[in-house]
Each structure stands twice: as structure tokens, then as C-alpha cells.
Amino acid sequence: MNLELDHAFILVEPNAEVADVLLSIGIEESFGRDHKGQGTSNRRFEFSNGMLEFLWVRDAEEAVNGPGKDLCFPERAGDTTYSPFGVLLHRKSNSQLAMPFAGWQYQPDYFKPPMAFHVGMNSSDLVEPLCMYVPFVEPIKRTAEKGTFKSISNVTIHTTANKFSDVLAVANKADRLTIASASEHLMEITFDEHQLGLSKDFRPAIPLIIHW
């Protein structure tokens, strides 16, 4: 499969104060930004081969009426039975340039055309994580850095969906991403091949477990 994980996000409460728990175990924060027209803001944690993003609804009216309304961020953030997760994928090579799954184009206000996301057709199925493809990102040859919290080995997203949509089935084949059925929504991130054999469960504050 000509796909790999670019980054993953978790929808959390406004200002994402819960993200401070990552700082407490030594993960460094990069920077945050507002998403004009989408009604969201974020806090970002960047690594050598990807990123973890804590996303929140900053302006509900903008999120409901702006160009990103069909992403359903307020709905996902406001109901614990819905998946609060999303993944963004990019291609590994230019050998295949077609969109990897059925979907629709999302042109955010904060990107200049033609820089637009390809959003999976499962976006209206809120128990599944949101799946987005980034066609304007060229293949990147990355070398995983050595150390602690340097590179993402794998992200596993648990969903309460019993049967995966075609979009989710394709996303499940991307490098460094695993989708699994479960009784609750949960994200697990493994850093640096779990070299230290340590783990931290951030529930109930965040549906997140980190292994390093």
C-alpha cells in the first residue's frame, strides 16, 4: 500500500489543558495554531516521522457553518459514543497518484488553493475515526531518530465500529497505523519501538495510552 501515517489527532476540551500530561513525561511541545474557517485550534507534538495533534472546537458557529462543517468536529467532540480521533495520510512514492479511497475535497480557509484535503467518504460515520489524505505532501524519506520520544513506531486506533467502511479498511493498510475494533474509543501510540518497555495510560483524562 502506497500510504503512510502523516499525523493523528485527538479531539479534546477547549484549550487542551489535558495535553500537559505529555509534558510531564518528557514529550516536547512544538507550536499551536488556529484553523480559520474550521473553528478549531490545536496543540502540536512533533516527532521525526509524524505528529500528534490535540484539537479542540474554538468557535462552534464557525465549525458548524464554515467550509469544514462536514468534518463534524462539534459532534465528535460533544458525544463520547463518537470517535474523537482522526488520521491524516500521505503517499510513500509518486508511483500512484490516484486518491486512495472514495471521498470529497475539503479546501480549508487556512490553505491556499489548490492545497486541499481529500476526506474519506466515511466522514459521516462518527463512530469511525476521520480519515484524510494529503495529496499535496510530496513523499518524504525519513530516518527515524534514535532516543526517547523521537519517532512514532505505530499508532493503533480502537473504534467501536463492528464492521469497517471501505475507507477505514484502506487506512488500516497504511504504514505505522493499525485500526482495531474494541468496546471503547482509544488511541495507543508506540514510540521508538517501545525500547524502554514503559507505558502510561492517560485515561480517563484522555483516551490515550503511550508506550515508549
GROMACS .gro file of C-alpha atoms in nm:
model
  212
    1MET     CA    1   0.000   0.000   0.000
    2ASN     CA    2   0.139   0.338  -0.103
    3LEU     CA    3   0.029   0.509   0.219
    4GLU     CA    4   0.182   0.606   0.549
    5LEU     CA    5   0.071   0.795   0.854
    6ASP     CA    6   0.141   1.167   0.847
    7HIS     CA    7  -0.017   1.251   1.180
    8ALA     CA    8  -0.303   1.168   1.414
    9PHE     CA    9  -0.526   1.391   1.624
   10ILE     CA   10  -0.747   1.369   1.931
   11LEU     CA   11  -1.043   1.599   1.991
   12VAL     CA   12  -1.032   1.732   2.347
   13GLU     CA   13  -1.189   2.006   2.556
   14PRO     CA   14  -1.114   2.376   2.481
   15ASN     CA   15  -0.751   2.486   2.525
   16ALA     CA   16  -0.635   2.122   2.551
   17GLU     CA   17  -0.502   2.156   2.905
   18VAL     CA   18  -0.505   1.775   2.922
   19ALA     CA   19  -0.210   1.777   2.682
   20ASP     CA   20   0.007   1.896   2.972
   21VAL     CA   21   0.030   1.535   3.086
   22LEU     CA   22   0.255   1.465   2.787
   23LEU     CA   23   0.491   1.738   2.903
   24SER     CA   24   0.506   1.566   3.242
   25ILE     CA   25   0.668   1.254   3.094
   26GLY     CA   26   0.919   1.445   2.883
   27ILE     CA   27   0.748   1.486   2.546
   28GLU     CA   28   0.828   1.827   2.397
   29GLU     CA   29   0.558   2.051   2.251
   30SER     CA   30   0.612   2.236   1.923
   31PHE     CA   31   0.353   2.504   1.844
   32GLY     CA   32  -0.020   2.553   1.805
   33ARG     CA   33  -0.241   2.742   1.563
   34ASP     CA   34  -0.599   2.848   1.494
   35HIS     CA   35  -0.773   2.698   1.190
   36LYS     CA   36  -0.955   2.984   1.023
   37GLY     CA   37  -1.293   2.881   0.884
   38GLN     CA   38  -1.277   2.543   1.056
   39GLY     CA   39  -1.348   2.674   1.404
   40THR     CA   40  -1.072   2.472   1.568
   41SER     CA   41  -0.735   2.527   1.732
   42ASN     CA   42  -0.459   2.287   1.826
   43ARG     CA   43  -0.154   2.198   2.030
   44ARG     CA   44   0.107   2.000   1.840
   45PHE     CA   45   0.370   1.747   1.940
   46GLU     CA   46   0.606   1.678   1.650
   47PHE     CA   47   0.842   1.386   1.602
   48SER     CA   48   1.092   1.284   1.334
   49ASN     CA   49   0.831   1.096   1.132
   50GLY     CA   50   0.494   1.236   1.232
   51MET     CA   51   0.290   1.438   1.474
   52LEU     CA   52   0.029   1.408   1.747
   53GLU     CA   53  -0.225   1.688   1.747
   54PHE     CA   54  -0.465   1.785   2.025
   55LEU     CA   55  -0.758   1.956   1.856
   56TRP     CA   56  -1.048   2.147   2.007
   57VAL     CA   57  -1.350   2.341   1.886
   58ARG     CA   58  -1.262   2.708   1.935
   59ASP     CA   59  -1.569   2.856   1.762
   60ALA     CA   60  -1.871   2.626   1.739
   61GLU     CA   61  -2.059   2.854   1.499
   62GLU     CA   62  -1.765   2.863   1.260
   63ALA     CA   63  -1.721   2.486   1.287
   64VAL     CA   64  -2.089   2.425   1.207
   65ASN     CA   65  -2.123   2.679   0.925
   66GLY     CA   66  -1.773   2.708   0.777
   67PRO     CA   67  -1.615   2.507   0.493
   68GLY     CA   68  -1.518   2.234   0.740
   69LYS     CA   69  -1.873   2.174   0.863
   70ASP     CA   70  -1.893   1.823   0.715
   71LEU     CA   71  -1.597   1.717   0.928
   72CYS     CA   72  -1.846   1.717   1.219
   73PHE     CA   73  -1.595   1.829   1.480
   74PRO     CA   74  -1.853   1.965   1.728
   75GLU     CA   75  -2.049   1.641   1.710
   76ARG     CA   76  -1.739   1.426   1.760
   77ALA     CA   77  -1.619   1.642   2.048
   78GLY     CA   78  -1.955   1.653   2.222
   79ASP     CA   79  -2.056   1.286   2.233
   80THR     CA   80  -1.836   1.017   2.391
   81THR     CA   81  -2.000   0.746   2.179
   82TYR     CA   82  -1.837   0.903   1.871
   83SER     CA   83  -1.474   0.866   1.775
   84PRO     CA   84  -1.264   1.168   1.881
   85PHE     CA   85  -0.980   1.060   1.654
   86GLY     CA   86  -0.859   1.139   1.307
   87VAL     CA   87  -0.568   1.034   1.088
   88LEU     CA   88  -0.401   1.215   0.800
   89LEU     CA   89  -0.217   1.005   0.545
   90HIS     CA   90   0.022   1.078   0.262
   91ARG     CA   91   0.172   0.872  -0.019
   92LYS     CA   92   0.510   0.699   0.010
   93SER     CA   93   0.601   0.741  -0.356
   94ASN     CA   94   0.476   0.909  -0.673
   95SER     CA   95   0.418   0.578  -0.847
   96GLN     CA   96   0.045   0.604  -0.768
   97LEU     CA   97  -0.116   0.948  -0.768
   98ALA     CA   98  -0.483   0.850  -0.754
   99MET     CA   99  -0.682   0.914  -0.437
  100PRO     CA  100  -0.656   0.604  -0.216
  101PHE     CA  101  -1.024   0.591  -0.119
  102ALA     CA  102  -1.359   0.741  -0.213
  103GLY     CA  103  -1.412   1.084  -0.064
  104TRP     CA  104  -1.465   1.456  -0.108
  105GLN     CA  105  -1.242   1.761  -0.137
  106TYR     CA  106  -1.206   1.994   0.158
  107GLN     CA  107  -1.048   2.330   0.080
  108PRO     CA  108  -0.977   2.492   0.418
  109ASP     CA  109  -0.957   2.869   0.450
  110TYR     CA  110  -0.611   2.841   0.605
  111PHE     CA  111  -0.456   2.682   0.291
  112LYS     CA  112  -0.420   2.848  -0.046
  113PRO     CA  113  -0.579   2.657  -0.338
  114PRO     CA  114  -0.510   2.404  -0.472
  115MET     CA  115  -0.382   2.276  -0.135
  116ALA     CA  116  -0.687   2.077  -0.028
  117PHE     CA  117  -0.754   1.765   0.177
  118HIS     CA  118  -0.921   1.453   0.042
  119VAL     CA  119  -1.166   1.346   0.314
  120GLY     CA  120  -1.281   0.985   0.331
  121MET     CA  121  -1.645   0.915   0.247
  122ASN     CA  122  -1.684   0.764   0.594
  123SER     CA  123  -1.670   1.113   0.748
  124SER     CA  124  -2.042   1.097   0.829
  125ASP     CA  125  -1.993   0.769   1.020
  126LEU     CA  126  -1.898   0.925   1.350
  127VAL     CA  127  -1.806   0.603   1.531
  128GLU     CA  128  -1.517   0.563   1.285
  129PRO     CA  129  -1.211   0.786   1.305
  130LEU     CA  130  -1.195   1.063   1.047
  131CYS     CA  131  -0.965   0.965   0.758
  132MET     CA  132  -0.800   1.230   0.543
  133TYR     CA  133  -0.545   1.207   0.263
  134VAL     CA  134  -0.299   1.490   0.198
  135PRO     CA  135  -0.229   1.487  -0.179
  136PHE     CA  136  -0.013   1.800  -0.177
  137VAL     CA  137   0.252   1.645   0.051
  138GLU     CA  138   0.537   1.500  -0.153
  139PRO     CA  139   0.688   1.166  -0.046
  140ILE     CA  140   0.938   1.219   0.233
  141LYS     CA  141   1.231   0.993   0.305
  142ARG     CA  142   1.261   0.994   0.680
  143THR     CA  143   1.524   0.838   0.902
  144ALA     CA  144   1.389   0.759   1.246
  145GLU     CA  145   1.590   0.943   1.508
  146LYS     CA  146   1.731   0.747   1.800
  147GLY     CA  147   1.642   0.842   2.154
  148THR     CA  148   1.333   0.875   2.370
  149PHE     CA  149   1.014   1.014   2.214
  150LYS     CA  150   1.196   1.070   1.885
  151SER     CA  151   0.988   0.869   1.636
  152ILE     CA  152   0.643   0.712   1.611
  153SER     CA  153   0.667   0.336   1.561
  154ASN     CA  154   0.292   0.280   1.539
  155VAL     CA  155  -0.045   0.434   1.618
  156THR     CA  156  -0.332   0.199   1.700
  157ILE     CA  157  -0.682   0.344   1.696
  158HIS     CA  158  -0.958   0.142   1.860
  159THR     CA  159  -1.310   0.203   1.734
  160THR     CA  160  -1.647   0.070   1.841
  161ALA     CA  161  -1.740   0.013   1.475
  162ASN     CA  162  -1.802  -0.359   1.428
  163LYS     CA  163  -1.762  -0.353   1.051
  164PHE     CA  164  -1.514  -0.120   0.886
  165SER     CA  165  -1.608   0.101   0.596
  166ASP     CA  166  -1.407   0.067   0.273
  167VAL     CA  167  -1.226   0.389   0.364
  168LEU     CA  168  -1.122   0.261   0.705
  169ALA     CA  169  -1.013  -0.072   0.556
  170VAL     CA  170  -0.776   0.114   0.322
  171ALA     CA  171  -0.644   0.336   0.602
  172ASN     CA  172  -0.573   0.024   0.806
  173LYS     CA  173  -0.314  -0.076   0.545
  174ALA     CA  174  -0.108   0.242   0.585
  175ASP     CA  175   0.239   0.216   0.734
  176ARG     CA  176   0.258   0.284   1.110
  177LEU     CA  177  -0.120   0.273   1.154
  178THR     CA  178  -0.344   0.000   1.291
  179ILE     CA  179  -0.723   0.015   1.326
  180ALA     CA  180  -0.892  -0.230   1.564
  181SER     CA  181  -1.246  -0.297   1.684
  182ALA     CA  182  -1.298  -0.256   2.057
  183SER     CA  183  -1.558  -0.181   2.323
  184GLU     CA  184  -1.437   0.180   2.362
  185HIS     CA  185  -1.262   0.451   2.163
  186LEU     CA  186  -0.891   0.451   2.244
  187MET     CA  187  -0.561   0.553   2.086
  188GLU     CA  188  -0.231   0.379   2.159
  189ILE     CA  189   0.098   0.526   2.040
  190THR     CA  190   0.425   0.336   2.045
  191PHE     CA  191   0.743   0.541   2.032
  192ASP     CA  192   1.095   0.426   1.949
  193GLU     CA  193   1.000   0.057   1.915
  194HIS     CA  194   0.899   0.053   2.285
  195GLN     CA  195   1.270   0.036   2.368
  196LEU     CA  196   1.238   0.121   2.738
  197GLY     CA  197   0.940  -0.110   2.795
  198LEU     CA  198   0.744   0.166   2.967
  199SER     CA  199   0.377   0.261   2.926
  200LYS     CA  200   0.144   0.532   3.054
  201ASP     CA  201  -0.236   0.519   3.050
  202PHE     CA  202  -0.385   0.869   3.044
  203ARG     CA  203  -0.745   0.760   3.090
  204PRO     CA  204  -0.989   0.892   3.198
  205ALA     CA  205  -0.846   1.238   3.120
  206ILE     CA  206  -0.761   1.138   2.762
  207PRO     CA  207  -0.846   0.815   2.574
  208LEU     CA  208  -0.474   0.760   2.517
  209ILE     CA  209  -0.205   0.510   2.612
  210ILE     CA  210   0.160   0.576   2.528
  211HIS     CA  211   0.431   0.312   2.508
  212TRP     CA  212   0.800   0.400   2.494
   0.00000   0.00000   0.00000
